[in-house]
PDB file of C-alpha atoms in Angstrom:
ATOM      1  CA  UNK U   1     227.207 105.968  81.114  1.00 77.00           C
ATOM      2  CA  UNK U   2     227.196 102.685  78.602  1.00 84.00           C
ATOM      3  CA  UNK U   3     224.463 100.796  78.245  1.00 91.00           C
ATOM      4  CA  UNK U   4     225.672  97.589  76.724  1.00 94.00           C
ATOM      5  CA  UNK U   5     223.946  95.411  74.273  1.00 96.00           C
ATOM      6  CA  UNK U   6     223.511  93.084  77.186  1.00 97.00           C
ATOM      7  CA  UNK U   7     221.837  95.780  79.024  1.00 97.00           C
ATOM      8  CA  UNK U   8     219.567  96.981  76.056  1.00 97.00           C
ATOM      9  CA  UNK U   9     218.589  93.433  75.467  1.00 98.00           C
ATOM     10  CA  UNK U  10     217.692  92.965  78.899  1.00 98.00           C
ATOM     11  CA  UNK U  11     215.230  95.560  79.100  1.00 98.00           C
ATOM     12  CA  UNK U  12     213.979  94.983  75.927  1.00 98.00           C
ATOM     13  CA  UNK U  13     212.885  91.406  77.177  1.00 98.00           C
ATOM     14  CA  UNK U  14     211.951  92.725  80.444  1.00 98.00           C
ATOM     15  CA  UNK U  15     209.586  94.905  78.554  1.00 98.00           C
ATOM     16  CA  UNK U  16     208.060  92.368  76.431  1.00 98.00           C
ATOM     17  CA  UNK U  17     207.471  90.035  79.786  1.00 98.00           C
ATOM     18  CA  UNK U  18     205.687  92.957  81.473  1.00 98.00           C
ATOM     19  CA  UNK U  19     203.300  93.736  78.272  1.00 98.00           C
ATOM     20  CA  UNK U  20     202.528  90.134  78.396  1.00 98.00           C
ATOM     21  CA  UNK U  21     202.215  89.774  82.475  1.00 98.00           C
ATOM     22  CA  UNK U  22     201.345  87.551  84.198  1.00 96.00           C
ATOM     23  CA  UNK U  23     201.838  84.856  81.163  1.00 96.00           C
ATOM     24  CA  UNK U  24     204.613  83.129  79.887  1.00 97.00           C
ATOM     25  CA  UNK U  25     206.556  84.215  76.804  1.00 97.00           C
ATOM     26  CA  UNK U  26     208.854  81.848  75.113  1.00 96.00           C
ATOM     27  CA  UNK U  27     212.395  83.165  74.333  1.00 96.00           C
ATOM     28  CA  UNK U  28     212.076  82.839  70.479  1.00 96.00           C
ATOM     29  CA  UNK U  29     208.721  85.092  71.055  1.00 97.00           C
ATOM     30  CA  UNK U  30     210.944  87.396  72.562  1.00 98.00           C
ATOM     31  CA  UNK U  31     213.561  87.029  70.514  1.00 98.00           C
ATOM     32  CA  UNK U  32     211.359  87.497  67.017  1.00 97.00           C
ATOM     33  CA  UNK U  33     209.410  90.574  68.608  1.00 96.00           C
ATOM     34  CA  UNK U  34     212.151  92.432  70.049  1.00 96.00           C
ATOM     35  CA  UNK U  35     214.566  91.428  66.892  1.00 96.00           C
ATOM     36  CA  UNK U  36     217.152  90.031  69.003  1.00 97.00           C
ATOM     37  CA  UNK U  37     219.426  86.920  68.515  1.00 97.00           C
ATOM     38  CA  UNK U  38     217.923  84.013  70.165  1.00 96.00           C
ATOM     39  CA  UNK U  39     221.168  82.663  72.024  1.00 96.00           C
ATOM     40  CA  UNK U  40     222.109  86.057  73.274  1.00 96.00           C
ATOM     41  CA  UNK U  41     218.554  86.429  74.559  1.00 97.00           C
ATOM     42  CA  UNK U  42     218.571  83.199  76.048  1.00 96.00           C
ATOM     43  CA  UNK U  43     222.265  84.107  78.342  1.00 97.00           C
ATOM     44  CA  UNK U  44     220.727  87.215  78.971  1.00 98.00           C
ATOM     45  CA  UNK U  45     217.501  85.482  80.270  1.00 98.00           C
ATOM     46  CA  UNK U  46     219.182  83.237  82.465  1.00 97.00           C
ATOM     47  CA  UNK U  47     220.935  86.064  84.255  1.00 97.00           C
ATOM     48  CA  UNK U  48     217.912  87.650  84.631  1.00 98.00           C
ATOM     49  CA  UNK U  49     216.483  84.384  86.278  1.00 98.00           C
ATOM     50  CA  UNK U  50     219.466  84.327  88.416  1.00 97.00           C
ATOM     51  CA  UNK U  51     218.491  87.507  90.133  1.00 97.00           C
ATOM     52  CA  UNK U  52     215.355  86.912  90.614  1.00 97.00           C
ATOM     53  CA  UNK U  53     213.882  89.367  88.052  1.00 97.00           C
ATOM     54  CA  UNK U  54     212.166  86.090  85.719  1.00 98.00           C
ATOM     55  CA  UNK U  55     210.899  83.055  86.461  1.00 97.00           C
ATOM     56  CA  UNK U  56     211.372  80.240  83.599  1.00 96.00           C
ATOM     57  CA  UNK U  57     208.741  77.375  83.268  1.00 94.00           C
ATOM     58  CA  UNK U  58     210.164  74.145  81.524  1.00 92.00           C
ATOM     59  CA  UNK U  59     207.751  72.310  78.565  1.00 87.00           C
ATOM     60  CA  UNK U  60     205.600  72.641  76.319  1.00 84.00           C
ATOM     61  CA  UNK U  61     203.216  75.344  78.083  1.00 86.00           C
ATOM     62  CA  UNK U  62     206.722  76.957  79.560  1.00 91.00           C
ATOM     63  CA  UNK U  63     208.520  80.257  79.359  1.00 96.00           C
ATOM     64  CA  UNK U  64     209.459  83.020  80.712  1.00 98.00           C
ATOM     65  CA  UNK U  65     207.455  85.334  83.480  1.00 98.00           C
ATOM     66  CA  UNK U  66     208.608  88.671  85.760  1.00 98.00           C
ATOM     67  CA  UNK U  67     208.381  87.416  89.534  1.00 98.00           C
ATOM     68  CA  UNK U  68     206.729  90.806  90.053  1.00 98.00           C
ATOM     69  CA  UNK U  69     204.234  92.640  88.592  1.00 98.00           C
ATOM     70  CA  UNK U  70     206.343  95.262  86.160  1.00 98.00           C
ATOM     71  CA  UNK U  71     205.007  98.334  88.937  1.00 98.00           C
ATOM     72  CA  UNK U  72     207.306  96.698  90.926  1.00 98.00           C
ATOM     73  CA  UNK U  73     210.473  96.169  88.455  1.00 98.00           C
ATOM     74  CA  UNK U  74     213.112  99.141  88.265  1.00 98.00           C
ATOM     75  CA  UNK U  75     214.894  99.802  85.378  1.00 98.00           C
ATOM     76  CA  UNK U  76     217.996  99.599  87.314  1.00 97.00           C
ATOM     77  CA  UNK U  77     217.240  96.236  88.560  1.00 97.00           C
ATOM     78  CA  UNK U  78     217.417  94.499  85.412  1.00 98.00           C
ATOM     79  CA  UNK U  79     220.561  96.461  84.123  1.00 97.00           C
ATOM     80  CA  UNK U  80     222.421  95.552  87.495  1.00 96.00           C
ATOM     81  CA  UNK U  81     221.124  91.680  86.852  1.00 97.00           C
ATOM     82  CA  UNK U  82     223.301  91.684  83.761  1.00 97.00           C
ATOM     83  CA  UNK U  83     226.018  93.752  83.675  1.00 94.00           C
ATOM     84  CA  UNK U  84     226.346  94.284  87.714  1.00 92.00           C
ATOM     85  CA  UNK U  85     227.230  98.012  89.324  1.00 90.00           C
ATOM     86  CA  UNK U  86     226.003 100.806  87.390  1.00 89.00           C
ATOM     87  CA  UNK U  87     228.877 102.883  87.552  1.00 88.00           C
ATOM     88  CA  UNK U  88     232.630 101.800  88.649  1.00 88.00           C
ATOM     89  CA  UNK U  89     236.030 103.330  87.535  1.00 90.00           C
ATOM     90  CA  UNK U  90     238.158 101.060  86.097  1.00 89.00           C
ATOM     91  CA  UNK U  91     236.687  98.509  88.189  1.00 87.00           C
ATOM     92  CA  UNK U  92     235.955 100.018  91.737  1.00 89.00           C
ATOM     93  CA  UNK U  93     233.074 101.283  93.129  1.00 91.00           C
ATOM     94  CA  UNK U  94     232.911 105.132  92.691  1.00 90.00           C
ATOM     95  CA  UNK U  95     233.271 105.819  96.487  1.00 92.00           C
ATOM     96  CA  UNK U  96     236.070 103.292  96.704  1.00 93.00           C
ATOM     97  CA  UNK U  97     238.171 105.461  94.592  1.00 94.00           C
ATOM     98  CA  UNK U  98     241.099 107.795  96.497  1.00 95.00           C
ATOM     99  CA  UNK U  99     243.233 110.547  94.659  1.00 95.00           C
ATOM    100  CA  UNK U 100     246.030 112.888  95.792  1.00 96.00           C
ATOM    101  CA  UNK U 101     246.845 116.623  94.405  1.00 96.00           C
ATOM    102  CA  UNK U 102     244.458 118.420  92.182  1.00 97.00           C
ATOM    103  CA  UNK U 103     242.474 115.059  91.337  1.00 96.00           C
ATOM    104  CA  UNK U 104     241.317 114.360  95.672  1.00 96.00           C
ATOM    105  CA  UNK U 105     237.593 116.129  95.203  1.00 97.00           C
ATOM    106  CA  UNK U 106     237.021 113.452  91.822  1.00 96.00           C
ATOM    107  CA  UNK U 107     235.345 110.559  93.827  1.00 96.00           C
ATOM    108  CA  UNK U 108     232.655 113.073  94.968  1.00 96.00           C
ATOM    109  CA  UNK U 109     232.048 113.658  91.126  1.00 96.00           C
ATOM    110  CA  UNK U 110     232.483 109.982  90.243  1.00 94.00           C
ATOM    111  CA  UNK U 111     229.582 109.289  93.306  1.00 95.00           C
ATOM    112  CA  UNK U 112     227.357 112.050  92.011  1.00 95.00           C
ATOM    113  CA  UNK U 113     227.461 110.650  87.972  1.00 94.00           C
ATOM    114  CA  UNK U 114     226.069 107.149  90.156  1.00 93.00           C
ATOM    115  CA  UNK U 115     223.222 109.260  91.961  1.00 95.00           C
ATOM    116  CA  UNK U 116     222.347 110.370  89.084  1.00 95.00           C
ATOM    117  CA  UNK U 117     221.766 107.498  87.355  1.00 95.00           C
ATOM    118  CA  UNK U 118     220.421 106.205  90.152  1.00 96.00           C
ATOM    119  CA  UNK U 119     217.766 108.454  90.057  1.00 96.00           C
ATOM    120  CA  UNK U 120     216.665 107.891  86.561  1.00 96.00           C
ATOM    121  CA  UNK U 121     217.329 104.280  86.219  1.00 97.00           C
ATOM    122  CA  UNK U 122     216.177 102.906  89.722  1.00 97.00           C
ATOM    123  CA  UNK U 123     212.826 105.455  89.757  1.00 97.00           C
ATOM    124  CA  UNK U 124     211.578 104.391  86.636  1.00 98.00           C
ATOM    125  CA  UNK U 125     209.455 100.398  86.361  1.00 98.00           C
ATOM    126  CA  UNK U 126     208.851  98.460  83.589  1.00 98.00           C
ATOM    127  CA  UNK U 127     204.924  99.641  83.625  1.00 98.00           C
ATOM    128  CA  UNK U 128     206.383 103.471  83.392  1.00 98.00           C
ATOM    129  CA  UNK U 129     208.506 103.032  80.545  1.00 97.00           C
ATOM    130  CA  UNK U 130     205.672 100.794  78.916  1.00 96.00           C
ATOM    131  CA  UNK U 131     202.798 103.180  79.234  1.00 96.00           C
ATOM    132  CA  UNK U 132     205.197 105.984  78.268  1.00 94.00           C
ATOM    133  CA  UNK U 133     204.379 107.991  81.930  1.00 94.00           C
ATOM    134  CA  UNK U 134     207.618 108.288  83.412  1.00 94.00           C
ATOM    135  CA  UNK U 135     208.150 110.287  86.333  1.00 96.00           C
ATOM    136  CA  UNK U 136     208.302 114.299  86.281  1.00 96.00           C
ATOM    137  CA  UNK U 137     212.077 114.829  86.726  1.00 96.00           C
ATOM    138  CA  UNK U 138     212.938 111.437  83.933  1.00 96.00           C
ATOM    139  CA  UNK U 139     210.756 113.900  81.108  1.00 95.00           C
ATOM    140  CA  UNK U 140     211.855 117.097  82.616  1.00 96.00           C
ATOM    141  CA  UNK U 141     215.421 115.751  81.550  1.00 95.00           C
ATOM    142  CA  UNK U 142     214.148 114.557  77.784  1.00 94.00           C
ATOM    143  CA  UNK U 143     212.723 117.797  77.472  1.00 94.00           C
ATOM    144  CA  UNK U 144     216.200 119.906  78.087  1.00 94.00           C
ATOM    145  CA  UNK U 145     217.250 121.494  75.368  1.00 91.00           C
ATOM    146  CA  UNK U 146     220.146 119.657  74.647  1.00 94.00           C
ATOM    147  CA  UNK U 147     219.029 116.409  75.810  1.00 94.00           C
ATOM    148  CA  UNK U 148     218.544 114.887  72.284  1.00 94.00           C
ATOM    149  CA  UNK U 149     222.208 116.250  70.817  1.00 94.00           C
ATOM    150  CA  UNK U 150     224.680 114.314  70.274  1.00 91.00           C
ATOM    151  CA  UNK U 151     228.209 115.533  72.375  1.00 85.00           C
TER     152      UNK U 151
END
């Protein structure tokens, strides 16, 4: 999986709104604590508001806000906001693929790299990845031997 700069950025944000929950943050706020660039953060913002992950608040007073309290916020949420599906190959859905020969069985591997990321991504919220107490199986896998290596 890739995690664009988009996506990084987004969560990055999306973890600076929930430490601040319920009030606003202004984008440069964001922008200076998380050390991103300011109009990036802003585009990425905006798609964020799109799909209903922030709320923005014009004026003086304004900013930006989750809609829901970071509990309630998957990961996955916010990196589907931005860059859309989680997984595709080479621009279809995993389980719209179709092969013939030796290659038929590879959409049931292509839908299984998707579950999995499902299952980290779209299990662990904002306030989990704040606090540092993700679920079991998330630190099981951080904890595998290999997990840190480089491949």
């Amino acid at each position: 999986m890739h995690i664009s700069a988009r996506g990084d950025y987004a969560v990055r944000a999306a973890l600076s709104l929930a430490a601040a929950y319920p009030n606003l943050l202004s984008a440069q706020v964001i922008a200076t604590e998380q050390d991103l660039p300011r109009k990036f953060l802003e585009a990425v913002l905006a798609d964020l508001r799109r799909s209903g992950v922030v709320r923005a608040q014009r004026g003086v007073e304004g900013g930006y806000s989750l809609t829901k309290p970071p509990g309630e916020i998957a990961v996955g949420s916010i990196l589907r906001a931005v860059d859309g599906p989680l997984a595709g190959v080479r621009g279809l859905r995993p389980e719209e693929t179709q092969y013939e020969g030796p290659a038929e069985h590879l959409p049931q591997l292509w839908v299984a790299v998707r579950a999995s990321v499902r299952r980290v991504v779209d299990e662990v919220t904002l306030a989990e990845l704040l606090n540092g107490r993700m679920p079991t199986h998330v630190r099981r896998l951080t904890a595998l031997p290999d997990a840190w290596e480089p491949r």
